[in-house]
PDB file of C-alpha atoms in Angstrom:
ATOM      1  CA  MET H   1      -0.069   0.084  -0.058  1.00 85.00           C
ATOM      2  CA  ARG H   2       1.375   3.228  -0.864  1.00 91.00           C
ATOM      3  CA  MET H   3       0.667   6.728   0.908  1.00 94.00           C
ATOM      4  CA  LEU H   4       1.079  10.330   0.369  1.00 96.00           C
ATOM      5  CA  VAL H   5       1.919  12.567   3.464  1.00 97.00           C
ATOM      6  CA  ILE H   6       1.379  16.420   2.451  1.00 97.00           C
ATOM      7  CA  GLU H   7       2.787  18.270   5.554  1.00 95.00           C
ATOM      8  CA  ASP H   8       4.909  21.052   5.884  1.00 94.00           C
ATOM      9  CA  GLU H   9       6.349  20.869   9.455  1.00 93.00           C
ATOM     10  CA  PRO H  10       9.552  18.946   8.896  1.00 94.00           C
ATOM     11  CA  GLU H  11       9.363  16.851  12.369  1.00 94.00           C
ATOM     12  CA  LEU H  12       5.821  15.993  11.951  1.00 94.00           C
ATOM     13  CA  GLN H  13       6.494  14.870   8.246  1.00 94.00           C
ATOM     14  CA  ARG H  14       9.196  12.600   9.758  1.00 95.00           C
ATOM     15  CA  VAL H  15       7.266  11.280  12.267  1.00 95.00           C
ATOM     16  CA  LEU H  16       4.384  10.450  10.233  1.00 95.00           C
ATOM     17  CA  SER H  17       6.139   9.079   7.368  1.00 95.00           C
ATOM     18  CA  GLN H  18       8.660   6.708   9.510  1.00 94.00           C
ATOM     19  CA  ALA H  19       5.262   5.289  11.533  1.00 94.00           C
ATOM     20  CA  LEU H  20       4.002   4.782   8.242  1.00 94.00           C
ATOM     21  CA  ARG H  21       6.851   2.769   6.712  1.00 92.00           C
ATOM     22  CA  GLU H  22       7.174   0.956  10.120  1.00 91.00           C
ATOM     23  CA  ASP H  23       3.655  -0.208   9.734  1.00 89.00           C
ATOM     24  CA  GLY H  24       4.397  -1.647   5.578  1.00 86.00           C
ATOM     25  CA  TYR H  25       3.515   1.354   3.649  1.00 90.00           C
ATOM     26  CA  ALA H  26       5.351   2.962   0.731  1.00 90.00           C
ATOM     27  CA  VAL H  27       5.213   6.559   1.708  1.00 94.00           C
ATOM     28  CA  ASP H  28       5.687   9.886  -0.622  1.00 95.00           C
ATOM     29  CA  GLN H  29       5.977  13.002   0.887  1.00 96.00           C
ATOM     30  CA  ALA H  30       5.177  16.690  -0.362  1.00 96.00           C
ATOM     31  CA  THR H  31       5.731  19.949   1.699  1.00 95.00           C
ATOM     32  CA  ASP H  32       3.507  22.344   0.088  1.00 96.00           C
ATOM     33  CA  GLY H  33       0.019  21.942  -1.443  1.00 95.00           C
ATOM     34  CA  GLU H  34       1.151  22.595  -5.099  1.00 96.00           C
ATOM     35  CA  ALA H  35       3.559  19.744  -5.008  1.00 96.00           C
ATOM     36  CA  GLY H  36       1.020  17.587  -3.033  1.00 96.00           C
ATOM     37  CA  LEU H  37      -1.991  17.903  -5.458  1.00 96.00           C
ATOM     38  CA  LEU H  38       0.576  17.191  -8.526  1.00 96.00           C
ATOM     39  CA  LYS H  39       1.614  13.852  -6.762  1.00 95.00           C
ATOM     40  CA  ALA H  40      -1.581  13.030  -5.784  1.00 95.00           C
ATOM     41  CA  THR H  41      -3.070  13.635  -9.190  1.00 95.00           C
ATOM     42  CA  LEU H  42      -0.158  11.598 -11.142  1.00 92.00           C
ATOM     43  CA  THR H  43      -0.159   8.675  -8.733  1.00 91.00           C
ATOM     44  CA  GLU H  44      -2.592   6.167  -7.778  1.00 88.00           C
ATOM     45  CA  TYR H  45      -2.192   6.158  -3.954  1.00 93.00           C
ATOM     46  CA  ASP H  46      -4.025   4.045  -1.610  1.00 91.00           C
ATOM     47  CA  GLY H  47      -4.433   7.157   0.799  1.00 94.00           C
ATOM     48  CA  ILE H  48      -3.463  10.913   1.548  1.00 96.00           C
ATOM     49  CA  ILE H  49      -2.915  12.469   4.759  1.00 96.00           C
ATOM     50  CA  LEU H  50      -3.270  16.174   4.366  1.00 95.00           C
ATOM     51  CA  ASP H  51      -2.460  19.091   6.481  1.00 93.00           C
ATOM     52  CA  LEU H  52      -4.538  22.042   6.242  1.00 90.00           C
ATOM     53  CA  MET H  53      -2.385  24.901   6.556  1.00 89.00           C
ATOM     54  CA  LEU H  54       0.137  24.416   3.718  1.00 94.00           C
ATOM     55  CA  PRO H  55       2.223  27.094   1.712  1.00 95.00           C
ATOM     56  CA  LYS H  56       1.494  27.832  -1.838  1.00 95.00           C
ATOM     57  CA  MET H  57      -2.005  26.185  -1.791  1.00 95.00           C
ATOM     58  CA  ASP H  58      -3.915  25.311   1.434  1.00 92.00           C
ATOM     59  CA  GLY H  59      -5.581  21.842   1.979  1.00 91.00           C
ATOM     60  CA  TRP H  60      -8.969  23.115   1.150  1.00 90.00           C
ATOM     61  CA  GLU H  61      -7.842  23.951  -2.349  1.00 92.00           C
ATOM     62  CA  VAL H  62      -5.863  20.679  -2.504  1.00 94.00           C
ATOM     63  CA  ILE H  63      -9.021  18.729  -1.874  1.00 92.00           C
ATOM     64  CA  GLN H  64     -11.192  20.739  -4.094  1.00 91.00           C
ATOM     65  CA  HIS H  65      -8.847  20.357  -7.095  1.00 93.00           C
ATOM     66  CA  LEU H  66      -8.386  16.542  -6.572  1.00 94.00           C
ATOM     67  CA  ARG H  67     -11.954  15.667  -6.054  1.00 92.00           C
ATOM     68  CA  ARG H  68     -12.267  16.657  -9.769  1.00 90.00           C
ATOM     69  CA  LYS H  69     -10.226  13.832 -10.760  1.00 89.00           C
ATOM     70  CA  LYS H  70      -9.667  11.423  -8.233  1.00 90.00           C
ATOM     71  CA  LYS H  71     -11.442   9.566  -5.341  1.00 90.00           C
ATOM     72  CA  THR H  72      -8.160   8.719  -3.140  1.00 93.00           C
ATOM     73  CA  PRO H  73      -9.122   8.594   0.344  1.00 94.00           C
ATOM     74  CA  VAL H  74      -7.969  11.562   2.093  1.00 95.00           C
ATOM     75  CA  LEU H  75      -7.459  11.703   6.073  1.00 95.00           C
ATOM     76  CA  VAL H  76      -7.069  15.754   6.840  1.00 93.00           C
ATOM     77  CA  LEU H  77      -4.718  16.385   9.858  1.00 89.00           C
ATOM     78  CA  THR H  78      -5.035  19.867  11.409  1.00 83.00           C
ATOM     79  CA  ALA H  79      -4.901  21.910  14.389  1.00 83.00           C
ATOM     80  CA  ARG H  80      -8.278  23.491  13.659  1.00 77.00           C
ATOM     81  CA  ASP H  81     -10.610  21.707  15.458  1.00 75.00           C
ATOM     82  CA  SER H  82     -13.888  23.753  15.522  1.00 80.00           C
ATOM     83  CA  VAL H  83     -17.072  21.878  14.403  1.00 83.00           C
ATOM     84  CA  SER H  84     -17.278  24.134  11.167  1.00 83.00           C
ATOM     85  CA  ASP H  85     -13.719  23.193   9.984  1.00 79.00           C
ATOM     86  CA  ARG H  86     -14.693  19.582  10.275  1.00 78.00           C
ATOM     87  CA  VAL H  87     -17.839  20.239   8.712  1.00 82.00           C
ATOM     88  CA  ARG H  88     -16.062  22.080   5.902  1.00 79.00           C
ATOM     89  CA  GLY H  89     -13.439  19.623   5.243  1.00 78.00           C
ATOM     90  CA  LEU H  90     -15.749  16.554   5.014  1.00 81.00           C
ATOM     91  CA  ASP H  91     -18.247  18.720   2.729  1.00 83.00           C
ATOM     92  CA  ARG H  92     -15.348  19.407   0.424  1.00 81.00           C
ATOM     93  CA  GLY H  93     -14.450  15.786  -0.082  1.00 84.00           C
ATOM     94  CA  ALA H  94     -12.179  14.675   3.000  1.00 89.00           C
ATOM     95  CA  ASP H  95     -12.969  10.999   4.139  1.00 92.00           C
ATOM     96  CA  ASP H  96     -11.743  11.706   7.537  1.00 91.00           C
ATOM     97  CA  TYR H  97     -10.419  14.320  10.020  1.00 89.00           C
ATOM     98  CA  LEU H  98      -7.964  14.274  12.622  1.00 90.00           C
ATOM     99  CA  THR H  99      -6.967  17.090  14.783  1.00 89.00           C
ATOM    100  CA  LYS H 100      -3.366  17.865  16.201  1.00 85.00           C
ATOM    101  CA  PRO H 101      -2.202  16.510  18.657  1.00 88.00           C
ATOM    102  CA  PHE H 102      -2.835  12.965  18.206  1.00 89.00           C
ATOM    103  CA  ALA H 103      -1.766   9.392  18.568  1.00 93.00           C
ATOM    104  CA  ILE H 104      -0.105   7.741  15.974  1.00 93.00           C
ATOM    105  CA  VAL H 105      -1.849   4.536  16.842  1.00 94.00           C
ATOM    106  CA  GLU H 106      -5.066   6.082  16.145  1.00 94.00           C
ATOM    107  CA  LEU H 107      -3.875   7.738  12.859  1.00 94.00           C
ATOM    108  CA  LEU H 108      -2.676   4.510  11.611  1.00 94.00           C
ATOM    109  CA  ALA H 109      -6.104   3.009  12.656  1.00 93.00           C
ATOM    110  CA  ARG H 110      -7.916   5.451  10.867  1.00 93.00           C
ATOM    111  CA  VAL H 111      -5.468   5.166   7.505  1.00 94.00           C
ATOM    112  CA  ARG H 112      -6.561   1.294   7.489  1.00 91.00           C
ATOM    113  CA  ALA H 113     -10.435   2.017   7.874  1.00 90.00           C
ATOM    114  CA  LEU H 114     -10.091   4.410   5.173  1.00 90.00           C
ATOM    115  CA  ILE H 115      -8.746   1.965   2.715  1.00 88.00           C
ATOM    116  CA  ARG H 116     -10.992  -1.020   3.982  1.00 85.00           C
ATOM    117  CA  ARG H 117     -13.829   1.603   3.192  1.00 84.00           C
ATOM    118  CA  SER H 118     -12.542   2.738  -0.146  1.00 82.00           C
ATOM    119  CA  SER H 119     -12.209  -1.042  -1.350  1.00 77.00           C
ATOM    120  CA  ASN H 120     -15.504  -2.049  -0.433  1.00 76.00           C
ATOM    121  CA  GLN H 121     -14.025  -4.304   2.245  1.00 74.00           C
ATOM    122  CA  PRO H 122     -15.586  -3.451   5.852  1.00 73.00           C
ATOM    123  CA  SER H 123     -14.335  -6.583   7.456  1.00 79.00           C
ATOM    124  CA  PRO H 124     -10.530  -5.965   8.663  1.00 83.00           C
ATOM    125  CA  THR H 125     -10.167  -9.963   7.598  1.00 89.00           C
ATOM    126  CA  ILE H 126     -10.344 -10.973   4.109  1.00 89.00           C
ATOM    127  CA  GLY H 127     -10.862 -14.709   3.859  1.00 90.00           C
ATOM    128  CA  ILE H 128      -9.665 -16.610   0.459  1.00 90.00           C
ATOM    129  CA  GLY H 129     -10.041 -20.217   0.634  1.00 89.00           C
ATOM    130  CA  GLU H 130      -7.714 -21.409   3.567  1.00 91.00           C
ATOM    131  CA  VAL H 131      -5.750 -18.286   3.574  1.00 93.00           C
ATOM    132  CA  ALA H 132      -7.034 -15.557   6.046  1.00 94.00           C
ATOM    133  CA  ILE H 133      -5.685 -11.839   5.968  1.00 93.00           C
ATOM    134  CA  ASP H 134      -5.844  -9.736   8.742  1.00 92.00           C
ATOM    135  CA  THR H 135      -5.447  -5.958   7.501  1.00 88.00           C
ATOM    136  CA  GLY H 136      -5.608  -4.721  10.986  1.00 83.00           C
ATOM    137  CA  ALA H 137      -2.656  -6.837  12.220  1.00 86.00           C
ATOM    138  CA  LYS H 138      -1.392  -7.124   8.912  1.00 88.00           C
ATOM    139  CA  LYS H 139      -0.821 -10.817   9.498  1.00 91.00           C
ATOM    140  CA  VAL H 140      -1.553 -13.539   7.052  1.00 94.00           C
ATOM    141  CA  SER H 141      -2.411 -17.267   8.025  1.00 95.00           C
ATOM    142  CA  LEU H 142      -2.941 -20.627   6.273  1.00 93.00           C
ATOM    143  CA  LYS H 143      -5.209 -22.983   7.900  1.00 92.00           C
ATOM    144  CA  GLY H 144      -5.109 -21.189  11.053  1.00 91.00           C
ATOM    145  CA  ILE H 145      -1.515 -21.309  11.303  1.00 94.00           C
ATOM    146  CA  GLU H 146       0.345 -17.485  10.837  1.00 94.00           C
ATOM    147  CA  VAL H 147       2.579 -17.520   7.842  1.00 95.00           C
ATOM    148  CA  VAL H 148       5.503 -14.627   8.202  1.00 95.00           C
ATOM    149  CA  LEU H 149       5.751 -12.454   5.066  1.00 93.00           C
ATOM    150  CA  THR H 150       7.917  -9.746   4.234  1.00 91.00           C
ATOM    151  CA  ALA H 151       6.534  -6.147   4.457  1.00 87.00           C
ATOM    152  CA  ARG H 152       6.346  -6.044   0.404  1.00 87.00           C
ATOM    153  CA  GLU H 153       4.976 -10.089   0.223  1.00 92.00           C
ATOM    154  CA  TYR H 154       2.112  -8.840   2.715  1.00 93.00           C
ATOM    155  CA  SER H 155       1.629  -5.666   0.447  1.00 90.00           C
ATOM    156  CA  ILE H 156       1.489  -7.557  -2.718  1.00 93.00           C
ATOM    157  CA  VAL H 157      -0.961 -10.033  -1.124  1.00 94.00           C
ATOM    158  CA  GLU H 158      -3.276  -7.431   0.334  1.00 92.00           C
ATOM    159  CA  LEU H 159      -3.404  -5.299  -2.674  1.00 91.00           C
ATOM    160  CA  LEU H 160      -4.402  -8.456  -4.876  1.00 93.00           C
ATOM    161  CA  ALA H 161      -6.864  -9.619  -2.060  1.00 92.00           C
ATOM    162  CA  ARG H 162      -8.578  -6.267  -2.362  1.00 88.00           C
ATOM    163  CA  HIS H 163      -9.192  -6.392  -5.832  1.00 88.00           C
ATOM    164  CA  ARG H 164     -10.029 -10.491  -5.533  1.00 89.00           C
ATOM    165  CA  GLY H 165     -11.011 -11.727  -9.162  1.00 88.00           C
ATOM    166  CA  GLU H 166      -9.476  -8.875 -10.983  1.00 90.00           C
ATOM    167  CA  VAL H 167      -6.339  -8.714 -12.902  1.00 93.00           C
ATOM    168  CA  VAL H 168      -3.886  -6.450 -11.478  1.00 92.00           C
ATOM    169  CA  PRO H 169      -1.173  -4.916 -13.594  1.00 91.00           C
ATOM    170  CA  ARG H 170       2.464  -5.676 -12.909  1.00 87.00           C
ATOM    171  CA  GLN H 171       2.852  -1.921 -12.857  1.00 85.00           C
ATOM    172  CA  ARG H 172       0.423  -1.245 -10.475  1.00 86.00           C
ATOM    173  CA  ILE H 173       1.670  -3.724  -8.317  1.00 89.00           C
ATOM    174  CA  TYR H 174       5.023  -1.875  -8.575  1.00 86.00           C
ATOM    175  CA  GLU H 175       3.527   1.297  -7.814  1.00 84.00           C
ATOM    176  CA  HIS H 176       1.919   0.346  -4.929  1.00 86.00           C
ATOM    177  CA  ILE H 177       4.559  -1.300  -3.132  1.00 83.00           C
ATOM    178  CA  PHE H 178       7.603   1.105  -3.908  1.00 82.00           C
ATOM    179  CA  ASP H 179       7.840   4.674  -3.102  1.00 81.00           C
ATOM    180  CA  GLU H 180       9.191   7.585  -5.348  1.00 80.00           C
ATOM    181  CA  ASN H 181      12.789   7.014  -3.905  1.00 77.00           C
ATOM    182  CA  ASP H 182      12.978   3.326  -4.623  1.00 74.00           C
ATOM    183  CA  ASP H 183      15.277   2.580  -7.094  1.00 67.00           C
ATOM    184  CA  THR H 184      14.783  -1.132  -6.687  1.00 65.00           C
ATOM    185  CA  LEU H 185      14.674  -2.859 -10.342  1.00 57.00           C
ATOM    186  CA  SER H 186      11.071  -3.737 -10.950  1.00 53.00           C
ATOM    187  CA  ASN H 187      11.659  -7.234 -11.754  1.00 60.00           C
ATOM    188  CA  LEU H 188      11.685  -7.709  -7.746  1.00 83.00           C
ATOM    189  CA  VAL H 189       7.874  -7.928  -8.044  1.00 84.00           C
ATOM    190  CA  GLU H 190       8.229 -11.144  -9.646  1.00 87.00           C
ATOM    191  CA  VAL H 191      10.635 -12.383  -7.127  1.00 89.00           C
ATOM    192  CA  HIS H 192       8.185 -11.069  -4.282  1.00 91.00           C
ATOM    193  CA  VAL H 193       5.315 -12.875  -6.037  1.00 93.00           C
ATOM    194  CA  SER H 194       7.214 -16.314  -6.486  1.00 93.00           C
ATOM    195  CA  ASN H 195       8.066 -16.128  -2.359  1.00 94.00           C
ATOM    196  CA  VAL H 196       4.304 -15.554  -1.573  1.00 95.00           C
ATOM    197  CA  ARG H 197       3.727 -18.699  -3.747  1.00 94.00           C
ATOM    198  CA  LYS H 198       6.148 -20.855  -1.738  1.00 95.00           C
ATOM    199  CA  LYS H 199       4.640 -19.460   1.496  1.00 95.00           C
ATOM    200  CA  LEU H 200       0.756 -19.696   0.534  1.00 94.00           C
ATOM    201  CA  GLY H 201       0.782 -22.195  -2.079  1.00 91.00           C
ATOM    202  CA  LYS H 202       1.892 -22.154  -5.912  1.00 89.00           C
ATOM    203  CA  ASP H 203      -1.667 -21.628  -7.070  1.00 89.00           C
ATOM    204  CA  PHE H 204      -2.411 -18.738  -4.971  1.00 92.00           C
ATOM    205  CA  ILE H 205      -1.610 -16.243  -6.958  1.00 93.00           C
ATOM    206  CA  GLN H 206      -2.148 -16.618 -10.698  1.00 92.00           C
ATOM    207  CA  THR H 207      -0.460 -15.100 -13.415  1.00 91.00           C
ATOM    208  CA  ARG H 208      -2.105 -13.686 -16.365  1.00 87.00           C
ATOM    209  CA  ARG H 209       0.439 -13.545 -18.917  1.00 85.00           C
ATOM    210  CA  GLY H 210       1.226 -10.452 -20.556  1.00 83.00           C
ATOM    211  CA  LEU H 211      -1.429  -8.570 -18.288  1.00 86.00           C
ATOM    212  CA  GLY H 212      -0.540  -9.247 -14.361  1.00 90.00           C
ATOM    213  CA  TYR H 213      -1.505 -11.251 -11.621  1.00 94.00           C
ATOM    214  CA  SER H 214      -4.722 -12.004  -9.803  1.00 93.00           C
ATOM    215  CA  ILE H 215      -6.338 -13.850  -6.776  1.00 91.00           C
ATOM    216  CA  ASP H 216      -9.250 -15.881  -7.394  1.00 81.00           C
ATOM    217  CA  GLY H 217     -11.607 -17.619  -5.094  1.00 63.00           C
TER     218      GLY H 217
END
């Protein structure tokens, strides 16, 4: 899963990005509204964390422009805690609203909830045959026994599971598991998929030659 953090306070940007990466997300960053809107428009993120008081373009404008083109879930993060501010943000297209100061664990829980809702998966657990994917704990089990996956292996499994029955192009997988600063060769996607098959069964992920990968069932 890939997130965009649009925040101009360096320390808060660092803390948010680190927390998300430690929770298994690929993270891109922007420090002003214009740069954030450009990235949000050009890249398919699983979610965006957006500060309101930003240089060049404030968060209200970012949401307004973004909603003309994208449905990407947006969590607004701000010190403005009045009811009118919260209503304004939600009415303009924000999906959730968290006021500063906040607990990181709550922010991560809200991000998970946003991603679940956007993919029409209200339950935190996705069951596929004998495999169960706990998106809250980010754990996978096979026949009731936990299987240890790397962060990127888990991200591939969750992405494909959320789009169960669909063919997900290889490029899309690549964009969801690597951030903008990652120069890893794209053929590592095949390596991660191969490792998942070794752990969860050779038929768990199907290859659609020339198209991408899918999880059926």
